[in-house]
Short mmCIF file of C-alpha atoms and ligand atoms in Angstrom, two decimals:
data_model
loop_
_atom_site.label_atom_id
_atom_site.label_comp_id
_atom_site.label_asym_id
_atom_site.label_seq_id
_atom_site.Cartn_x
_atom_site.Cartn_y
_atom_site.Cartn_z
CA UNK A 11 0.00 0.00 0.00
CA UNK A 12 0.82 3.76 -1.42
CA UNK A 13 -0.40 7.20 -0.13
CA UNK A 14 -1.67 9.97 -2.22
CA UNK A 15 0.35 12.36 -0.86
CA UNK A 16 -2.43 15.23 -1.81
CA UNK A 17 -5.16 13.46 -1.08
CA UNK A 18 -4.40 10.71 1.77
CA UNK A 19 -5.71 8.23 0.52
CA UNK A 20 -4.74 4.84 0.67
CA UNK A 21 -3.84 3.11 -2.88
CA UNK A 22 -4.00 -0.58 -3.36
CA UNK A 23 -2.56 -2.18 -6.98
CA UNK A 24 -3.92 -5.65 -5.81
CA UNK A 25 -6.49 -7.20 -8.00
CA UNK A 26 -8.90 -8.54 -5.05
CA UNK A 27 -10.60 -10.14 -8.30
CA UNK A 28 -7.48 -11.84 -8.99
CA UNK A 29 -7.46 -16.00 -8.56
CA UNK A 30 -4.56 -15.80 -5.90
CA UNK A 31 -6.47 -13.54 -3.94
CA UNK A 32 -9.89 -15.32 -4.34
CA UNK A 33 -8.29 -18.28 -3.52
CA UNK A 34 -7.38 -16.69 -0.39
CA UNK A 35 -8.39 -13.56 0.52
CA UNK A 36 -7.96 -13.19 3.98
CA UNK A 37 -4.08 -11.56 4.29
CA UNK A 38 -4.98 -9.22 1.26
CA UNK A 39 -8.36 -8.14 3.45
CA UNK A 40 -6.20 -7.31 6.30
CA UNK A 41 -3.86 -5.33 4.35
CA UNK A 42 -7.07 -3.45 3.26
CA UNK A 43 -8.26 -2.99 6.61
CA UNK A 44 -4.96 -1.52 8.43
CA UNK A 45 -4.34 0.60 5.19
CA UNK A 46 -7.15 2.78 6.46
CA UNK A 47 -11.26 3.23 6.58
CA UNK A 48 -10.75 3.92 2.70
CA UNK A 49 -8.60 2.53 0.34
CA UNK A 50 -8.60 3.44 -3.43
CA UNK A 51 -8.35 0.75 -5.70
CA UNK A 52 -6.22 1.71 -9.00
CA UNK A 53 -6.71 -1.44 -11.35
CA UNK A 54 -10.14 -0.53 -11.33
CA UNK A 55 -10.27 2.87 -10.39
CA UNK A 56 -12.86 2.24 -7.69
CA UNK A 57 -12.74 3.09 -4.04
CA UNK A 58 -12.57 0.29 -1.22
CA UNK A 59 -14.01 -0.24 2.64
CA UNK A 60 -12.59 -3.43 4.27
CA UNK A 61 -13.34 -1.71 7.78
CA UNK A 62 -16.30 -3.15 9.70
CA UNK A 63 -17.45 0.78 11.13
CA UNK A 64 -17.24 2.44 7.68
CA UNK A 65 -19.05 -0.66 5.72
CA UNK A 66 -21.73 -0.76 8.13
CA UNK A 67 -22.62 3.15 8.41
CA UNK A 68 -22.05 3.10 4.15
CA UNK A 69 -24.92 -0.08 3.92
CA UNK A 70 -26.89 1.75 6.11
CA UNK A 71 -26.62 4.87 4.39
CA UNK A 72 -28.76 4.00 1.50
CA UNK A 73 -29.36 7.46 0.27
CA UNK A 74 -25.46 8.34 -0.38
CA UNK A 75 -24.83 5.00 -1.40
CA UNK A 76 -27.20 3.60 -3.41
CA UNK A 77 -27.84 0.29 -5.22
CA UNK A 78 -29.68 1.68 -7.73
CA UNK A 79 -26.63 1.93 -10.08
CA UNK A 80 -25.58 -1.92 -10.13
CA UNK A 81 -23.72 -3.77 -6.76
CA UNK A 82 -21.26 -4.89 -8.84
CA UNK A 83 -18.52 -2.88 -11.03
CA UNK A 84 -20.44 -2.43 -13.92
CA UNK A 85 -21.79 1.54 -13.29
CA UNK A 86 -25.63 1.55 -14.45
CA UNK A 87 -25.22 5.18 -14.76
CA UNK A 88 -22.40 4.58 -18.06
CA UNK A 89 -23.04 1.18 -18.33
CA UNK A 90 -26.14 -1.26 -19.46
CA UNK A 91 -26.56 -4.00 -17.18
CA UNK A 92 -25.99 -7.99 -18.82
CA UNK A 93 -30.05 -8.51 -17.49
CA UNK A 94 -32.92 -6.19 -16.91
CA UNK A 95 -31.81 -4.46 -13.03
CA UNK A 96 -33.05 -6.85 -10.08
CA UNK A 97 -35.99 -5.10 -8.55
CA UNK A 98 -34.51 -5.52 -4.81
CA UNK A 99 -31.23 -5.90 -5.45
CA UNK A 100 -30.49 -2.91 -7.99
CA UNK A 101 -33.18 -0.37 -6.72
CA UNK A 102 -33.67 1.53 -4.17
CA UNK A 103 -36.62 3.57 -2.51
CA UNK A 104 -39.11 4.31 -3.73
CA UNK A 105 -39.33 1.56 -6.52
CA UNK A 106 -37.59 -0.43 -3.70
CA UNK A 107 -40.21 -0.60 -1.47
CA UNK A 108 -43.00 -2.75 -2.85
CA UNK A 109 -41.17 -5.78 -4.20
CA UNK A 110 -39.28 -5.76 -0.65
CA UNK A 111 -42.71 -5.79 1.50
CA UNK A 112 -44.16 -8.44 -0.59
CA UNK A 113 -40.84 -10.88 -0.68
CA UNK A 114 -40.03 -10.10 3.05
CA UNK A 115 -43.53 -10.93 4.18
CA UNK A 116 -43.31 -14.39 1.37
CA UNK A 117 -40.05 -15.17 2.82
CA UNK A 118 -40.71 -14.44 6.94
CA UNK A 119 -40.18 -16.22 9.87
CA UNK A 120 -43.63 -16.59 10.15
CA UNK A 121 -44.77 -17.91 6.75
CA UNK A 122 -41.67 -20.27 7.18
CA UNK A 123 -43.32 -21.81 9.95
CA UNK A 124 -45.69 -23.54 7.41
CA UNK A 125 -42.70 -25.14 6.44
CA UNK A 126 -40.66 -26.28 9.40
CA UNK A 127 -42.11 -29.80 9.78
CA UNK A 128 -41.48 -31.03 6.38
CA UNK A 129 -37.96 -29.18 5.81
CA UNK A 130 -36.89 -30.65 9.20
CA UNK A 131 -38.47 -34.32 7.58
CA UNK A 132 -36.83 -34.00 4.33
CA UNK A 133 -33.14 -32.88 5.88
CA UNK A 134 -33.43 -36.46 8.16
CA UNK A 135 -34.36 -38.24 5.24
CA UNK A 136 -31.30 -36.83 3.14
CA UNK A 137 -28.99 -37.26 6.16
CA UNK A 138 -30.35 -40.88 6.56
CA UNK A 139 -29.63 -41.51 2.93
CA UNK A 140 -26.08 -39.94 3.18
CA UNK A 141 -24.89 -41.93 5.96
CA UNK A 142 -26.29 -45.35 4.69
CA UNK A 143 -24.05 -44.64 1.92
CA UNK A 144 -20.54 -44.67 3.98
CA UNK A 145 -19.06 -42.49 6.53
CA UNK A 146 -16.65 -40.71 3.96
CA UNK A 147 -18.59 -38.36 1.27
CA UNK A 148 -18.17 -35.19 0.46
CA UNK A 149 -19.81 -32.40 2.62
CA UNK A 150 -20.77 -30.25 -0.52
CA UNK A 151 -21.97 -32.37 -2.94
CA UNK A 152 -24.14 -35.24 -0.56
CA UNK A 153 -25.17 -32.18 1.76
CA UNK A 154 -24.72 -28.36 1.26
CA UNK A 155 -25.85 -28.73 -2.59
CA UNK A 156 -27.64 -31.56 -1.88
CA UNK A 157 -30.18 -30.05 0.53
CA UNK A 158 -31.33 -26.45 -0.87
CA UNK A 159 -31.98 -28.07 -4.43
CA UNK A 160 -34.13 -31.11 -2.49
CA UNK A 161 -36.33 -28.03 -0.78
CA UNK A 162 -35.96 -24.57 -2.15
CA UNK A 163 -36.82 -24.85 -6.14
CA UNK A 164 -39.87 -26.90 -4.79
CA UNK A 165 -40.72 -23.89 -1.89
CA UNK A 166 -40.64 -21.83 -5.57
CA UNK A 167 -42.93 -23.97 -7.47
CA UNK A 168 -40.82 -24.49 -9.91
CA UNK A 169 -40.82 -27.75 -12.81
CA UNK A 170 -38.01 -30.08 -12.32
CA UNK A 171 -37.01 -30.19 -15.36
CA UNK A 172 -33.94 -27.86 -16.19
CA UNK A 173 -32.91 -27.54 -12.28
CA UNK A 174 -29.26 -28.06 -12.88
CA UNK A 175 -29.23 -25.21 -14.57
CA UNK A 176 -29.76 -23.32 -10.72
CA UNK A 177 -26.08 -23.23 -9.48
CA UNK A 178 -24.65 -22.61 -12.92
CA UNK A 179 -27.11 -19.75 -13.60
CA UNK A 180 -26.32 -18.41 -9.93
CA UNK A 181 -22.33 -18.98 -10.21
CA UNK A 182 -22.00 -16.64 -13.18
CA UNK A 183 -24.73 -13.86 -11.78
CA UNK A 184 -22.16 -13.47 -8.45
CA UNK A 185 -19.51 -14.13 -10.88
CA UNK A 186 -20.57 -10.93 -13.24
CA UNK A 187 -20.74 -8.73 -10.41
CA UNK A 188 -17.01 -8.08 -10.36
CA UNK A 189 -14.70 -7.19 -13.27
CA UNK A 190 -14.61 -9.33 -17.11
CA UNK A 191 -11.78 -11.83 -15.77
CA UNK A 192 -11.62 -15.40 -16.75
CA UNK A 193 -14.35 -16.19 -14.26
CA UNK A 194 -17.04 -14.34 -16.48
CA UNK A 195 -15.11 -15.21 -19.35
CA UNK A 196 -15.89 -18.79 -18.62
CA UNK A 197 -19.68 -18.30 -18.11
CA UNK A 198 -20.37 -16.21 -21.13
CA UNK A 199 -20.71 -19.31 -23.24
CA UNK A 200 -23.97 -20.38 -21.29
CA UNK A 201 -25.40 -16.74 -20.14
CA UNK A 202 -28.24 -16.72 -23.20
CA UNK A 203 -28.97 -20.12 -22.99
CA UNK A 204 -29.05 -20.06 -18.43
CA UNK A 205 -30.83 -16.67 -18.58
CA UNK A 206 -33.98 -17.55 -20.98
CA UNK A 207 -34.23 -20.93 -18.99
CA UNK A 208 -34.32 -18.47 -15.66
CA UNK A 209 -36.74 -16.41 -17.20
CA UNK A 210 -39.15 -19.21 -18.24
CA UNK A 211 -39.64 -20.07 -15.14
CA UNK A 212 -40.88 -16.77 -13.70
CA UNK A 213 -43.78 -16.67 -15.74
CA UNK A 214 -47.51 -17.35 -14.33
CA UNK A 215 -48.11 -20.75 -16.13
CA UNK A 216 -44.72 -22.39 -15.06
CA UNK A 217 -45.61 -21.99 -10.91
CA UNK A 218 -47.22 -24.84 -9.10
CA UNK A 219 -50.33 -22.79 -7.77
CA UNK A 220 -48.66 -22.62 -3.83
CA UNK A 221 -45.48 -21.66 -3.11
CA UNK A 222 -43.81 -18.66 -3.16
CA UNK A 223 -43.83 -17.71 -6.64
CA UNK A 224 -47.57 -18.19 -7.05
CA UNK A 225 -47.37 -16.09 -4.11
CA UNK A 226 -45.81 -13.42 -5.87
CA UNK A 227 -48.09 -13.50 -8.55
CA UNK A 228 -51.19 -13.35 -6.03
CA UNK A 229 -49.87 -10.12 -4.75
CA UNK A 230 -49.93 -8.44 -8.31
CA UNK A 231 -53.42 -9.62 -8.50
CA UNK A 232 -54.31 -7.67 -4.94
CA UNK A 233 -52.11 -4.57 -6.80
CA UNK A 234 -49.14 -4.61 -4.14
CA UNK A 235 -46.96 -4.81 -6.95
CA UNK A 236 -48.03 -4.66 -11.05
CA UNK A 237 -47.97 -7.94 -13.41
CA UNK A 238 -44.98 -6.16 -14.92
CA UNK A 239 -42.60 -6.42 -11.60
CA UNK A 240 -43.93 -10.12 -10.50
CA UNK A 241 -41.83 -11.98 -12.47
CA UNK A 242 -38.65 -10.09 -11.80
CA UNK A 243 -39.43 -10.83 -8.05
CA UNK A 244 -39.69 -14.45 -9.23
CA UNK A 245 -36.23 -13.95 -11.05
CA UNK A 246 -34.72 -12.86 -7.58
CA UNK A 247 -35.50 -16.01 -5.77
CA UNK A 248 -34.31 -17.82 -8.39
CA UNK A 249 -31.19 -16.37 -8.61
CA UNK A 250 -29.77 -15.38 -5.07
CA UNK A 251 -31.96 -18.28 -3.04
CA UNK A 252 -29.92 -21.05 -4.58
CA UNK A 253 -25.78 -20.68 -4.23
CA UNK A 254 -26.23 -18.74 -1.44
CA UNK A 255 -27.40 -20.82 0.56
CA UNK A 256 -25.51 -23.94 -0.86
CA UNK A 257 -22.10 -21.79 0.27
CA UNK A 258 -23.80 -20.79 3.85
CA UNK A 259 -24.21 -24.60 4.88
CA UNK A 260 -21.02 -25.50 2.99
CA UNK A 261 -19.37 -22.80 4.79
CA UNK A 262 -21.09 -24.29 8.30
CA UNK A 263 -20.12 -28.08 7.26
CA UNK A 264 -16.50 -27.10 6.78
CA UNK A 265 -16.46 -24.70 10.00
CA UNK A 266 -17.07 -27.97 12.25
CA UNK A 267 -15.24 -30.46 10.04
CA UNK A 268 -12.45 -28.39 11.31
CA UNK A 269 -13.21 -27.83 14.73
CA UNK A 270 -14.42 -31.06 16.96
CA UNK A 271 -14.57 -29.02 20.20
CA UNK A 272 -17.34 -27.00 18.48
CA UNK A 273 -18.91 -29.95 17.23
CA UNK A 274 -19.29 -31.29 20.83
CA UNK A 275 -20.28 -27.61 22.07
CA UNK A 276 -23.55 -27.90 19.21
CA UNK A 277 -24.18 -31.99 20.29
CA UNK A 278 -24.62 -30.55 23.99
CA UNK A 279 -26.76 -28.34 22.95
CA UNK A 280 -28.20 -28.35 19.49
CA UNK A 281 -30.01 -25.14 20.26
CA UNK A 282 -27.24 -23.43 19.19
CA UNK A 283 -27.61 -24.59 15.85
CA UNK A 284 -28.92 -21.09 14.34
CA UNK A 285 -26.64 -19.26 16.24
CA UNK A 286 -23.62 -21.68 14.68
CA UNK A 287 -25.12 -20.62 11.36
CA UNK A 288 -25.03 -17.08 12.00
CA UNK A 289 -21.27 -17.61 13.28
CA UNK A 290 -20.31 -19.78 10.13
CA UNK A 291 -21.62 -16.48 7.46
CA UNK A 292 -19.58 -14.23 9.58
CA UNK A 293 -16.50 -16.05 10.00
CA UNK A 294 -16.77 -17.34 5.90
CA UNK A 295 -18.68 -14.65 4.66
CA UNK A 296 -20.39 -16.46 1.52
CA UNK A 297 -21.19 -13.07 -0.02
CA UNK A 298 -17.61 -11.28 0.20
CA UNK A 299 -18.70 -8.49 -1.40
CA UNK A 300 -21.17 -5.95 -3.12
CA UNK A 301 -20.21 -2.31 -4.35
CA UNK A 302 -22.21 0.74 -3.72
CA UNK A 303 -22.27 4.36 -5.98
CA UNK A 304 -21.93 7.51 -4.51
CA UNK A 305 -25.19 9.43 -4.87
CA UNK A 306 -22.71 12.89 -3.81
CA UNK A 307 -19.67 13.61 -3.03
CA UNK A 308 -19.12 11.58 0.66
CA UNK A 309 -16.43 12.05 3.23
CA UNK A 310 -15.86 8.97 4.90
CA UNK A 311 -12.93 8.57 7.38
CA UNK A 312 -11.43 11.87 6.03
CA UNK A 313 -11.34 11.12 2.40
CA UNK A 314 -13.29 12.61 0.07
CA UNK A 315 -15.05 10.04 -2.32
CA UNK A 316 -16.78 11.80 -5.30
CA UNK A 317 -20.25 11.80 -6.48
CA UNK A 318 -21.04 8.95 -9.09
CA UNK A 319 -18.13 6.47 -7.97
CA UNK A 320 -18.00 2.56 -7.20
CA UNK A 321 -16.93 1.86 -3.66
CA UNK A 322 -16.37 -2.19 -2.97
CA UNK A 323 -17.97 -3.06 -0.09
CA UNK A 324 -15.67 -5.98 1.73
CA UNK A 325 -18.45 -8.06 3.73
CA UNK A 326 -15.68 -10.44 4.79
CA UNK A 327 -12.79 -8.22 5.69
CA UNK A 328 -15.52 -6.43 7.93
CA UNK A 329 -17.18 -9.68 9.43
CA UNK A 330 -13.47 -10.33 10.70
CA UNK A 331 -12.22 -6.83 11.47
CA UNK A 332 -10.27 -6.60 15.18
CA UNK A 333 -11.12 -3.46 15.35
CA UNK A 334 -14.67 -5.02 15.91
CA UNK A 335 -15.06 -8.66 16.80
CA UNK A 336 -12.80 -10.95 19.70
CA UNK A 337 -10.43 -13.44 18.23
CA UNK A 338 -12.50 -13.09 14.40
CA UNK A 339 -10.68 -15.85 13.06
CA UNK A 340 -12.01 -18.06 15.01
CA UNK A 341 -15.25 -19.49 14.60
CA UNK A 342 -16.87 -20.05 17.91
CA UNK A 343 -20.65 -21.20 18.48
CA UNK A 344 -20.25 -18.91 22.06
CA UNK A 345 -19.64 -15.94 20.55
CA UNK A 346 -22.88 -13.56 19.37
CA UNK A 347 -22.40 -13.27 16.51
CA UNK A 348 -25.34 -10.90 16.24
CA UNK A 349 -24.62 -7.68 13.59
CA UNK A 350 -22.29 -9.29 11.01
CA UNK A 351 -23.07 -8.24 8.03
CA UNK A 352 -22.56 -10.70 6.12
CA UNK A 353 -26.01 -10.29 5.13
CA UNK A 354 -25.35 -6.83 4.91
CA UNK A 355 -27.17 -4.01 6.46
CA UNK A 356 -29.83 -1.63 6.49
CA UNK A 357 -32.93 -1.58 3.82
CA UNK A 358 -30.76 -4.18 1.14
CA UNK A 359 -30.20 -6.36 4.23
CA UNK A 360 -30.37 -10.34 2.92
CA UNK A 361 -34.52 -10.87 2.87
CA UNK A 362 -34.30 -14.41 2.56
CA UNK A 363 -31.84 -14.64 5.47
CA UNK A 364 -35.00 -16.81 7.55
CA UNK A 365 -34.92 -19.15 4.70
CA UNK A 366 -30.93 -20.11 4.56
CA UNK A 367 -31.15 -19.85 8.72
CA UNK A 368 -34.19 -22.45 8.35
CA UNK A 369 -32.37 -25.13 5.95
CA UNK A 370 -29.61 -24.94 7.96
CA UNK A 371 -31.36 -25.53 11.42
CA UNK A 372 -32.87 -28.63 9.39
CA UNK A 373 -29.72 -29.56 8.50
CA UNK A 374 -27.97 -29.26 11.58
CA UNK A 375 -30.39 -30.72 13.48
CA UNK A 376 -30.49 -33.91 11.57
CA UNK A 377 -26.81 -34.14 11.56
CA UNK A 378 -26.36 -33.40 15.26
CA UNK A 379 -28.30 -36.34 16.54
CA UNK A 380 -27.28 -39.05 13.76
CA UNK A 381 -23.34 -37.68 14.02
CA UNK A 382 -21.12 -37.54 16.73
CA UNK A 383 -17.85 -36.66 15.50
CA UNK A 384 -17.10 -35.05 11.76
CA UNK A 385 -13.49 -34.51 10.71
CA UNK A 386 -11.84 -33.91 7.66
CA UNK A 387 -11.49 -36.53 4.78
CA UNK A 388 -9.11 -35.04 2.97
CA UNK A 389 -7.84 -31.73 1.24
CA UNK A 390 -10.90 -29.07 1.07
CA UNK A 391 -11.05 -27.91 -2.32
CA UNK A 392 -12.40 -23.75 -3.13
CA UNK A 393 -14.52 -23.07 -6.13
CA UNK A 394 -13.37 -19.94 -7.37
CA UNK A 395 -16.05 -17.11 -8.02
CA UNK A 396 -15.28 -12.99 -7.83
CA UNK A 397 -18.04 -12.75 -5.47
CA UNK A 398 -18.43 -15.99 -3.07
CA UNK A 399 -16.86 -17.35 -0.92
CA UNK A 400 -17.73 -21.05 -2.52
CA UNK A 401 -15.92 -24.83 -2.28
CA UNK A 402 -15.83 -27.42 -4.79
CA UNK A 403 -15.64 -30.02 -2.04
CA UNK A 404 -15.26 -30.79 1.25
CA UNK A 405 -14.28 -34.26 2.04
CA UNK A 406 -15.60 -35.26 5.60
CA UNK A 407 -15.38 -38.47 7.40
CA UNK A 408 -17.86 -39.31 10.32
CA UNK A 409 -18.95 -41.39 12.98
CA UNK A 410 -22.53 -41.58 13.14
CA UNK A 411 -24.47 -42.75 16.32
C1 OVV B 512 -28.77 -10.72 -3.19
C2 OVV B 512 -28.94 -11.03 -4.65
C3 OVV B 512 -27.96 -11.65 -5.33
C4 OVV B 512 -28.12 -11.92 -6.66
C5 OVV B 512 -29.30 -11.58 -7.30
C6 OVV B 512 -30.30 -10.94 -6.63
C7 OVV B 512 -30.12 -10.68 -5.28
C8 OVV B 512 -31.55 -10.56 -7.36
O1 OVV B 512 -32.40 -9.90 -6.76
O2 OVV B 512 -31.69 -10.90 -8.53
#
């Protein structure tokens, strides 16, 4: 790291797109975080926040920094967007407001209740079936993968056919939200073909008549939202509700493959589960990180960021900033984990967070009374994307009760 002598601001050449650096960005994200609250970013001419204060007060701040003009690097202001804007995700009040009140109330704790009983069922059938199979298997594959595609796209309503086309659909969306590398490069082949597949399934006819896209399409009919916007709300659950949440539990699954003492902490009490959830997206992070534009210019820490400009906002450098959290490189099912923001903050914050915390209390709870000890099989291997925090496998070996 470099100083602008006029301007004091902190300049970074790293590439935090780069494959070294995705492969492992934690020493780069400290680097970020002791180089100051703001850090400009010269390969990309885009500013940087790795600090857990200035991330959190910039997410919260959805007036200066809005999401309006993309999250990723791509500036909707200059630049026009690879798919029509994401009616949550890439807007903010007022055309915000209505597709968030109908999804949050879809998605919330309390019309999740209506499916507790059967997620719970179907994640101690799948565990059943995993462990009848052998006590070695890989963690990703048999479970974290395994489990959101058994329950979510059916939550949706969507057919089965053309389901494998979820993670690969959802790999290059995260993927596209940082710079053209060989990531997106490597996507591009599929994105027309992915996309209209996506898109089909959004429509009307192609729901099951419950679930939550029916639901969607029910609240167009009361007018909470036109015809025109249902199907883009459709598009959002397809697209974030499926490698999200495959990362989250993979991210959980490798957390206690590596530490048995926390293992035994959730078997004495497996009412931690949802807490050790929580812990696992702060200390992995599955979404590293989103950018924000300037809506003016903003002082932030005492530099002066310009109207108009891309700041990257590091989830994961702040979810394990010092300056903030205990020991954050551990991961520790005592610890409150409570304000990461690993599902960010503020009016964007994750609004199918009570869907990924209930798949993984089904998961965890099936696992913690069928396993008592899980513990590495082998080399974890990382799938490399520009915006999560993703594995290819995790071998685990366990002994089940
Ligand atoms: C949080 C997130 C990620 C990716 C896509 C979307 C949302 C969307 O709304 O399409």
């Amino acid at each position: 790291m470099t100083t602008f002598a006029s301007s004091h601001v902190p300049v970074s050449h790293v590439d935090p797109f780069g494959l070294d650096i995705l492969e492992n960005p934690l020493p780069f994200q400290a680097d970020l975080r002791d180089a100051g609250p703001v850090v400009y970013l010269d390969r990309y001419d885009v500013f940087a926040m790795g600090r857990y204060e200035q991330v959190h007060a910039a997410l919260t701040d959805w007036q200066g920094f809005q999401s309006a003009a993309g999250v990723g690097l791509s500036n909707f202001r200059y630049e026009k967007p690879w798919r029509p804007p994401s009616l949550l995700l890439e807007a903010d009040p007022p055309y915000h407001d209505a597709p968030r009140a109908v999804l949050s109330k879809i998605l919330g704790p309390r019309a999740l209740q209506k499916l507790r009983a059967s997620w719970l069922a179907d994640a101690e059938a799948l565990v059943d079936q995993v462990l009848e199979a052998g006590t070695e298997f890989d963690a990703v594959t048999r479970l974290a993968a395994a489990f959101p595609l058994r329950v979510f796209p059916d939550a949706v309503g969507i057919h089965e056919t053309g389901r494998e086309n979820l993670l690969p659909y959802g790999d290059h969306l995260f993927n596209a939200f940082g710079p053209v590398n060989s990531l997106v490069e490597k996507g591009a082949p599929r994105v027309a073909e992915l996309s209209a597949w996506v898109n089909a399934q959004c429509t009307r006819e192609a729901l099951s008549e419950e679930g939550f896209g029916a639901q969607i399409w029910a609240a167009a009919d009361r007018g909470d939202i036109t015809y025109e916007q249902a199907p883009l709300i459709v598009r959002s659950l397809l697209s974030a509700g499926v490698d999200t949440t495959v990362n989250g539990l993979a991210a959980v699954l490798y957390a206690f493959a590596g530490h048995p003492d926390q293992w035994e902490r959730l078997r004495a009490n497996p009412m931690l589960a949802r807490t050790a959830f929580d812990e696992a997206v702060r200390w992995e992070s599955p979404v590293q990180t989103f950018f924000r534009t300037t809506t003016r210019d903003i002082e932030v820490g005492g530099v002066l960021i310009p109207d108009g400009r891309k700041i990257l906002m590091f989830l994961g450098a702040a979810n394990r900033d010092p300056r903030r959290w205990e020991n954050p490189d551990t991961f520790d099912v005592h610890r409150d984990p409570s304000g990461h923001v690993g599902f960010g903050m503020g009016i964007h914050q994750c609004v199918g967070q009570h869907v990924a915390r209930l798949e993984s209390e089904a998961l965890l709870t099936a696992l913690v009374t069928r396993v008592e000890t899980v513990e590495p099989a082998g080399p974890a291997q990382r799938h490399l994307n520009n915006t999560l925090r993703s594995w290819k496998s995790v071998p685990v070996r366990v002994i089940s009760n």
